[in-house]
PDB file of C-alpha atoms in Angstrom:
ATOM      1  CA  MET A  13      13.604   1.058  -0.994  1.00 97.00           C
ATOM      2  CA  ARG A  14      11.757   3.953   0.613  1.00 98.00           C
ATOM      3  CA  ILE A  15       8.282   2.988   1.823  1.00 98.00           C
ATOM      4  CA  SER A  16       5.633   5.262   3.313  1.00 98.00           C
ATOM      5  CA  VAL A  17       3.414   3.707   5.967  1.00 98.00           C
ATOM      6  CA  SER A  18       0.188   5.133   7.329  1.00 98.00           C
ATOM      7  CA  SER A  19      -2.183   3.934   9.988  1.00 98.00           C
ATOM      8  CA  ASP A  20      -5.157   5.593  11.608  1.00 98.00           C
ATOM      9  CA  MET A  21      -4.472   3.715  14.850  1.00 97.00           C
ATOM     10  CA  ASP A  22      -1.305   2.916  16.759  1.00 96.00           C
ATOM     11  CA  GLU A  23      -1.964  -0.821  16.858  1.00 96.00           C
ATOM     12  CA  PRO A  24       0.588  -3.604  17.505  1.00 97.00           C
ATOM     13  CA  VAL A  25       0.346  -4.886  13.924  1.00 97.00           C
ATOM     14  CA  ALA A  26       1.014  -1.365  12.570  1.00 98.00           C
ATOM     15  CA  ARG A  27       4.133  -1.082  14.739  1.00 98.00           C
ATOM     16  CA  ALA A  28       5.168  -4.597  13.675  1.00 98.00           C
ATOM     17  CA  LEU A  29       4.747  -3.549  10.040  1.00 98.00           C
ATOM     18  CA  VAL A  30       7.169  -0.647  10.477  1.00 98.00           C
ATOM     19  CA  ASP A  31       9.641  -2.908  12.316  1.00 98.00           C
ATOM     20  CA  ARG A  32       9.446  -5.637   9.664  1.00 98.00           C
ATOM     21  CA  LEU A  33       9.993  -3.181   6.832  1.00 98.00           C
ATOM     22  CA  ARG A  34      13.048  -1.728   8.592  1.00 98.00           C
ATOM     23  CA  GLU A  35      14.363  -5.250   9.275  1.00 98.00           C
ATOM     24  CA  ARG A  36      14.151  -5.863   5.524  1.00 97.00           C
ATOM     25  CA  GLY A  37      16.374  -2.841   4.980  1.00 98.00           C
ATOM     26  CA  HIS A  38      13.727  -0.374   3.823  1.00 98.00           C
ATOM     27  CA  GLU A  39      13.659   3.280   4.787  1.00 98.00           C
ATOM     28  CA  VAL A  40      10.243   3.966   6.331  1.00 98.00           C
ATOM     29  CA  ILE A  41       8.342   7.266   6.318  1.00 98.00           C
ATOM     30  CA  THR A  42       5.427   7.205   8.761  1.00 98.00           C
ATOM     31  CA  HIS A  43       2.089   9.022   8.664  1.00 98.00           C
ATOM     32  CA  GLY A  44      -1.005   9.206  10.837  1.00 98.00           C
ATOM     33  CA  ALA A  45      -1.041   7.614  14.271  1.00 98.00           C
ATOM     34  CA  LEU A  46       2.497   6.322  13.685  1.00 97.00           C
ATOM     35  CA  ARG A  47       3.877   9.886  13.575  1.00 97.00           C
ATOM     36  CA  PRO A  48       3.312  12.036  16.672  1.00 94.00           C
ATOM     37  CA  GLY A  49       1.344  15.179  15.862  1.00 95.00           C
ATOM     38  CA  ASP A  50       0.221  13.930  12.435  1.00 96.00           C
ATOM     39  CA  ASP A  51      -3.452  13.698  11.379  1.00 97.00           C
ATOM     40  CA  PRO A  52      -4.544  10.142  12.262  1.00 96.00           C
ATOM     41  CA  GLN A  53      -7.772  10.137  10.229  1.00 97.00           C
ATOM     42  CA  TRP A  54      -7.674   7.250   7.755  1.00 97.00           C
ATOM     43  CA  ALA A  55      -8.478   9.415   4.742  1.00 98.00           C
ATOM     44  CA  ALA A  56      -5.806  11.993   5.558  1.00 98.00           C
ATOM     45  CA  CYS A  57      -2.952   9.666   6.448  1.00 98.00           C
ATOM     46  CA  SER A  58      -3.670   7.257   3.584  1.00 98.00           C
ATOM     47  CA  GLU A  59      -3.704  10.165   1.148  1.00 98.00           C
ATOM     48  CA  ALA A  60      -0.379  11.416   2.542  1.00 98.00           C
ATOM     49  CA  ALA A  61       1.311   8.039   2.070  1.00 98.00           C
ATOM     50  CA  ALA A  62      -0.170   7.639  -1.413  1.00 98.00           C
ATOM     51  CA  ARG A  63       0.992  11.131  -2.416  1.00 98.00           C
ATOM     52  CA  ASP A  64       4.508  10.167  -1.325  1.00 98.00           C
ATOM     53  CA  VAL A  65       4.384   7.417  -3.970  1.00 98.00           C
ATOM     54  CA  ALA A  66       2.698   9.503  -6.674  1.00 97.00           C
ATOM     55  CA  GLU A  67       5.137  12.377  -6.183  1.00 97.00           C
ATOM     56  CA  GLY A  68       8.248  10.195  -6.004  1.00 98.00           C
ATOM     57  CA  ARG A  69       9.139  10.632  -2.330  1.00 98.00           C
ATOM     58  CA  SER A  70       8.558   6.905  -1.779  1.00 98.00           C
ATOM     59  CA  ASP A  71       8.831   3.866  -4.001  1.00 98.00           C
ATOM     60  CA  GLN A  72       5.811   2.162  -2.439  1.00 98.00           C
ATOM     61  CA  ALA A  73       3.430   2.603   0.481  1.00 98.00           C
ATOM     62  CA  VAL A  74       1.459   0.523   2.945  1.00 98.00           C
ATOM     63  CA  VAL A  75      -1.774   2.080   4.191  1.00 98.00           C
ATOM     64  CA  CYS A  76      -3.720   0.701   7.150  1.00 98.00           C
ATOM     65  CA  CYS A  77      -7.058   1.218   8.830  1.00 98.00           C
ATOM     66  CA  TRP A  78      -9.351  -1.073  10.818  1.00 97.00           C
ATOM     67  CA  THR A  79     -10.672  -2.986   7.773  1.00 97.00           C
ATOM     68  CA  GLY A  80      -8.234  -1.649   5.168  1.00 98.00           C
ATOM     69  CA  THR A  81     -11.138  -0.599   2.976  1.00 98.00           C
ATOM     70  CA  GLY A  82     -11.131   3.119   3.751  1.00 98.00           C
ATOM     71  CA  ALA A  83      -7.347   3.305   3.494  1.00 98.00           C
ATOM     72  CA  SER A  84      -7.428   1.641   0.063  1.00 98.00           C
ATOM     73  CA  ILE A  85     -10.235   3.891  -1.173  1.00 98.00           C
ATOM     74  CA  ALA A  86      -8.425   7.059  -0.063  1.00 98.00           C
ATOM     75  CA  ALA A  87      -5.100   5.930  -1.550  1.00 98.00           C
ATOM     76  CA  ASN A  88      -6.718   5.051  -4.874  1.00 97.00           C
ATOM     77  CA  LYS A  89      -8.075   8.593  -5.236  1.00 95.00           C
ATOM     78  CA  VAL A  90      -4.494   9.828  -5.726  1.00 96.00           C
ATOM     79  CA  PRO A  91      -3.630   9.716  -9.460  1.00 94.00           C
ATOM     80  CA  GLY A  92      -0.860   7.248 -10.228  1.00 95.00           C
ATOM     81  CA  VAL A  93      -1.599   5.052  -7.242  1.00 97.00           C
ATOM     82  CA  ARG A  94      -2.729   1.463  -7.609  1.00 97.00           C
ATOM     83  CA  ALA A  95      -3.618   0.382  -4.070  1.00 98.00           C
ATOM     84  CA  ALA A  96      -4.642  -3.190  -3.354  1.00 98.00           C
ATOM     85  CA  LEU A  97      -6.351  -4.399  -0.194  1.00 98.00           C
ATOM     86  CA  CYS A  98      -4.635  -7.695   0.551  1.00 98.00           C
ATOM     87  CA  THR A  99      -5.848 -10.147   3.164  1.00 97.00           C
ATOM     88  CA  ASP A 100      -3.521 -13.003   2.247  1.00 98.00           C
ATOM     89  CA  ALA A 101      -0.252 -13.778   0.502  1.00 98.00           C
ATOM     90  CA  TYR A 102      -1.882 -14.990  -2.725  1.00 98.00           C
ATOM     91  CA  THR A 103      -3.726 -11.689  -3.154  1.00 98.00           C
ATOM     92  CA  ALA A 104      -0.552  -9.710  -2.422  1.00 98.00           C
ATOM     93  CA  ASP A 105       1.361 -11.688  -5.040  1.00 98.00           C
ATOM     94  CA  GLY A 106      -1.357 -11.157  -7.642  1.00 97.00           C
ATOM     95  CA  ALA A 107      -1.689  -7.462  -6.851  1.00 98.00           C
ATOM     96  CA  ARG A 108       2.002  -6.897  -7.530  1.00 97.00           C
ATOM     97  CA  ARG A 109       2.204  -9.292 -10.474  1.00 97.00           C
ATOM     98  CA  TRP A 110      -0.952  -8.593 -12.491  1.00 97.00           C
ATOM     99  CA  ASN A 111      -1.945  -5.128 -11.277  1.00 95.00           C
ATOM    100  CA  ASP A 112       1.517  -3.590 -10.710  1.00 97.00           C
ATOM    101  CA  ALA A 113       0.142  -2.333  -7.378  1.00 98.00           C
ATOM    102  CA  ASN A 114       2.374   0.248  -5.760  1.00 98.00           C
ATOM    103  CA  VAL A 115       0.418   0.599  -2.509  1.00 98.00           C
ATOM    104  CA  LEU A 116      -0.478  -2.270  -0.193  1.00 98.00           C
ATOM    105  CA  ALA A 117      -3.581  -1.757   1.966  1.00 98.00           C
ATOM    106  CA  LEU A 118      -3.988  -3.786   5.143  1.00 98.00           C
ATOM    107  CA  GLY A 119      -6.751  -4.200   7.679  1.00 98.00           C
ATOM    108  CA  LEU A 120      -5.592  -3.870  11.273  1.00 98.00           C
ATOM    109  CA  ARG A 121      -8.485  -5.957  12.591  1.00 96.00           C
ATOM    110  CA  LEU A 122      -7.700  -9.286  10.923  1.00 95.00           C
ATOM    111  CA  THR A 123      -4.001  -9.075  10.029  1.00 97.00           C
ATOM    112  CA  SER A 124      -2.031 -11.071  12.583  1.00 97.00           C
ATOM    113  CA  GLU A 125       1.739 -10.748  12.793  1.00 97.00           C
ATOM    114  CA  PRO A 126       2.330 -14.160  11.144  1.00 97.00           C
ATOM    115  CA  LEU A 127      -0.082 -13.254   8.331  1.00 98.00           C
ATOM    116  CA  LEU A 128       1.625  -9.872   7.978  1.00 98.00           C
ATOM    117  CA  GLY A 129       4.917 -11.676   7.378  1.00 98.00           C
ATOM    118  CA  GLU A 130       3.370 -13.898   4.704  1.00 98.00           C
ATOM    119  CA  ILE A 131       1.786 -10.920   2.946  1.00 98.00           C
ATOM    120  CA  LEU A 132       5.035  -8.940   2.971  1.00 98.00           C
ATOM    121  CA  ASP A 133       7.024 -11.949   1.724  1.00 98.00           C
ATOM    122  CA  ALA A 134       4.638 -12.360  -1.216  1.00 98.00           C
ATOM    123  CA  TRP A 135       4.452  -8.613  -1.949  1.00 98.00           C
ATOM    124  CA  PHE A 136       8.223  -8.187  -2.127  1.00 98.00           C
ATOM    125  CA  ALA A 137       8.898 -11.476  -3.941  1.00 98.00           C
ATOM    126  CA  ALA A 138       6.548 -10.634  -6.814  1.00 97.00           C
ATOM    127  CA  SER A 139       7.388  -8.315  -9.648  1.00 94.00           C
ATOM    128  CA  PRO A 140       5.107  -6.731 -12.227  1.00 91.00           C
ATOM    129  CA  SER A 141       4.192  -9.002 -15.114  1.00 87.00           C
ATOM    130  CA  GLU A 142       5.679  -8.322 -18.525  1.00 92.00           C
ATOM    131  CA  ASP A 143       2.728 -10.046 -20.216  1.00 90.00           C
ATOM    132  CA  ALA A 144       1.300  -7.745 -22.892  1.00 91.00           C
ATOM    133  CA  GLU A 145      -2.292  -8.156 -21.699  1.00 92.00           C
ATOM    134  CA  ASP A 146      -1.345  -7.333 -18.111  1.00 91.00           C
ATOM    135  CA  ARG A 147       0.608  -4.251 -19.228  1.00 93.00           C
ATOM    136  CA  ARG A 148      -2.363  -3.093 -21.357  1.00 92.00           C
ATOM    137  CA  ASN A 149      -4.655  -3.347 -18.333  1.00 89.00           C
ATOM    138  CA  VAL A 150      -2.270  -1.376 -16.121  1.00 92.00           C
ATOM    139  CA  ALA A 151      -1.918   1.246 -18.878  1.00 89.00           C
ATOM    140  CA  ARG A 152      -5.710   1.480 -19.104  1.00 91.00           C
ATOM    141  CA  VAL A 153      -5.914   2.186 -15.375  1.00 90.00           C
ATOM    142  CA  GLY A 154      -3.339   4.934 -15.910  1.00 87.00           C
ATOM    143  CA  ARG A 155      -5.520   6.452 -18.614  1.00 87.00           C
ATOM    144  CA  LEU A 156      -8.448   6.437 -16.172  1.00 88.00           C
ATOM    145  CA  ASP A 157      -6.316   8.576 -13.858  1.00 83.00           C
ATOM    146  CA  SER A 158      -5.520  10.942 -16.712  1.00 82.00           C
ATOM    147  CA  ALA A 159      -9.204  11.349 -17.541  1.00 78.00           C
ATOM    148  CA  ARG A 160     -10.140  12.428 -13.998  1.00 73.00           C
ATOM    149  CA  PRO A 161     -10.616  16.114 -13.371  1.00 70.00           C
ATOM    150  CA  THR A 162      -8.052  17.541 -10.967  1.00 66.00           C
ATOM    151  CA  ALA A 163      -9.236  18.970  -7.685  1.00 60.00           C
TER     152      ALA A 163
END
């Protein structure tokens, strides 16, 4: 799987994230502080990673900033992206399962390396629900994207 990763800071957990994804066999495309010369601002690098997903250059993305909030907000402004800020494995599982999230947002401040491993395990173990109600909700979110004016 090809996964885009962005971070506004070159923090140990961001580097560990890239390493863990590669160890799992994923191809990683980096943005922001993880790519020399790239714009490290959280809005810019999160948008870049999210656009990779929306435009088919990546299958999924992981966007990071200090709290994860700004990164998730920026990613969710890109039509077709369903970014979820996950602070634990249970939330990551639910985001993939019930929300068909295609972008994982992480906070650099509170995500330890052991917690990162738990979140990634849950994220990749879960698959989108086939439940009709869950699919209707995801489709409704897609229609919200369609109703937004383009910039």
